[in-house]
Amino acid sequence: MGSDIKVQVKNLTKKFGDLLVLDNASFDIKKGEFLCIVGPTGCGKTTFLNLLVKLIEPTEGQILIDGEPADPKKHNLSFVFQEPSAFPWLTVEQNIRYGLETKKVAEGIIKERTDQIIGLLGLEKFRKSYPHQLSASTEQRIVIGRSFAMHPDLLLMDEPYGQMDIKLRYYLEDEVIKLWKATGSTVIFITHNIEEAVYLAERCLVLSQKPTTVKSEVVIDLERPRNIADPRFIDIRQKVTDMIKWW
Ligand SMILES: Nc1ncnc2c1ncn2[C@@H]1O[C@H](COP(=O)(O)OP(=O)(O)OP(=O)(O)O)[C@@H](O)[C@H]1O
Ligand SMILES: [Mg+2]
């Protein structure tokens, strides 16, 4: 296997009882790639990420990270779930520090990164608040901050910006690109929003309805920052939209 592959998905099948969700899906994700996955509701996008972090086991097939069976304990990966999942017993600041403290990162670095992330995500005035005191989109920003702070090798994001208003979403899309560029992480970003996928991804996988396979992949080689009004951007967005609409 080439060393430029970060994640290898091999003949992955997942059934829940009689329900066949993922049907023999195979694809690779390159090191340092920003991959978006789009597909219809219920096709198994979250299921795929849950398999990747071993929350559930595949029915058949396997997922390799750096050539080894995926194991969240071994690999430096962070997961932003679809539902906000900040730790309710910790303040905003403590939530963001949490992963770094667990990894026993030096206090100076923890402080620097936490302050930077809190600034980046506009959480300054919520620093000492608890998640239940905040809106769902603010809570989601905490979780995003917790993941960004880790500088993960592999960042998994499951419709992370679904709850955000458009201004915040545009801002956070640029922030995830900045983080990706600064850290060289591999990013798997799931979204329903085709414009978002075309704005972010180097490559976009389009999934089918259940039983789910990879229907198509679209390479997006537009320069950054991307312009959503660029005719080339609009063309690609339309192409991906048609794939989802007509399949
Ligand atoms: N633990 C489970 N037990 C039984 N069925 C499940 C389980 N988890 C998911 N499913 C089913 O598997 C299918 C895929 O679900 P999944 O949540 O992965 O879809 P998704 O692509 O993430 O959808 P969405 O875009 O709405 O988030 C759905 O039909 C769902 O009902
Ligand atoms: Mg989902």
PDB file of C-alpha atoms and ligand atoms in Angstrom, residues 16 19 21 39-48 82 158-159 192 210, ligand 1:
ATOM      1  CA  PHE A  16     -28.559  -3.435  10.930  1.00  0.00           C
ATOM      2  CA  LEU A  19     -31.385  -3.490   6.693  1.00  0.00           C
ATOM      3  CA  VAL A  21     -26.942   0.157   4.742  1.00  0.00           C
ATOM      4  CA  GLY A  39     -25.437  11.630  -0.012  1.00  0.00           C
ATOM      5  CA  PRO A  40     -29.134  11.312   0.716  1.00  0.00           C
ATOM      6  CA  THR A  41     -30.505  11.244   4.235  1.00  0.00           C
ATOM      7  CA  GLY A  42     -30.260   7.825   5.788  1.00  0.00           C
ATOM      8  CA  CYS A  43     -27.707   6.484   3.290  1.00  0.00           C
ATOM      9  CA  GLY A  44     -25.160   5.712   6.001  1.00  0.00           C
ATOM     10  CA  LYS A  45     -22.826   8.698   6.296  1.00  0.00           C
ATOM     11  CA  THR A  46     -22.910   8.783  10.088  1.00  0.00           C
ATOM     12  CA  THR A  47     -22.763   4.986  10.115  1.00  0.00           C
ATOM     13  CA  PHE A  48     -19.517   5.191   8.143  1.00  0.00           C
ATOM     14  CA  GLN A  82     -23.853  15.665  14.096  1.00  0.00           C
ATOM     15  CA  ASP A 158     -20.444  15.042  10.593  1.00  0.00           C
ATOM     16  CA  GLU A 159     -22.584  17.908   9.298  1.00  0.00           C
ATOM     17  CA  HIS A 192     -25.965  17.810   3.065  1.00  0.00           C
ATOM     18  CA  LYS A 210     -29.396   2.478   0.386  1.00  0.00           C
TER      19      LYS A 210
HETATM   20  N1  LIG B   1     -28.002   1.569  15.491  1.00  0.00           N
HETATM   21  C1  LIG B   1     -28.847   1.418  14.475  1.00  0.00           C
HETATM   22  N2  LIG B   1     -29.766   0.422  14.468  1.00  0.00           N
HETATM   23  C2  LIG B   1     -30.606   0.265  13.425  1.00  0.00           C
HETATM   24  N3  LIG B   1     -30.602   1.033  12.318  1.00  0.00           N
HETATM   25  C3  LIG B   1     -29.710   2.031  12.277  1.00  0.00           C
HETATM   26  C4  LIG B   1     -28.779   2.288  13.346  1.00  0.00           C
HETATM   27  N4  LIG B   1     -28.015   3.350  13.010  1.00  0.00           N
HETATM   28  C5  LIG B   1     -28.439   3.756  11.800  1.00  0.00           C
HETATM   29  N5  LIG B   1     -29.460   2.967  11.358  1.00  0.00           N
HETATM   30  C6  LIG B   1     -30.122   3.086  10.055  1.00  0.00           C
HETATM   31  O1  LIG B   1     -29.104   3.068   9.065  1.00  0.00           O
HETATM   32  C7  LIG B   1     -29.385   4.000   8.026  1.00  0.00           C
HETATM   33  C8  LIG B   1     -28.238   4.968   7.903  1.00  0.00           C
HETATM   34  O2  LIG B   1     -28.238   5.865   9.020  1.00  0.00           O
HETATM   35  P1  LIG B   1     -27.204   7.064   9.159  1.00  0.00           P
HETATM   36  O3  LIG B   1     -27.513   7.750  10.423  1.00  0.00           O
HETATM   37  O4  LIG B   1     -25.838   6.534   8.971  1.00  0.00           O
HETATM   38  O5  LIG B   1     -27.601   7.965   7.898  1.00  0.00           O
HETATM   39  P2  LIG B   1     -27.004   9.365   7.436  1.00  0.00           P
HETATM   40  O6  LIG B   1     -26.539   9.191   6.034  1.00  0.00           O
HETATM   41  O7  LIG B   1     -26.022   9.862   8.432  1.00  0.00           O
HETATM   42  O8  LIG B   1     -28.317  10.287   7.443  1.00  0.00           O
HETATM   43  P3  LIG B   1     -28.475  11.863   7.758  1.00  0.00           P
HETATM   44  O9  LIG B   1     -28.046  12.557   6.509  1.00  0.00           O
HETATM   45  O10 LIG B   1     -29.940  12.019   7.995  1.00  0.00           O
HETATM   46  O11 LIG B   1     -27.644  12.198   8.943  1.00  0.00           O
HETATM   47  C9  LIG B   1     -30.723   4.624   8.379  1.00  0.00           C
HETATM   48  O12 LIG B   1     -31.727   3.933   7.673  1.00  0.00           O
HETATM   49  C10 LIG B   1     -30.840   4.406   9.879  1.00  0.00           C
HETATM   50  O13 LIG B   1     -32.196   4.311  10.256  1.00  0.00           O
END
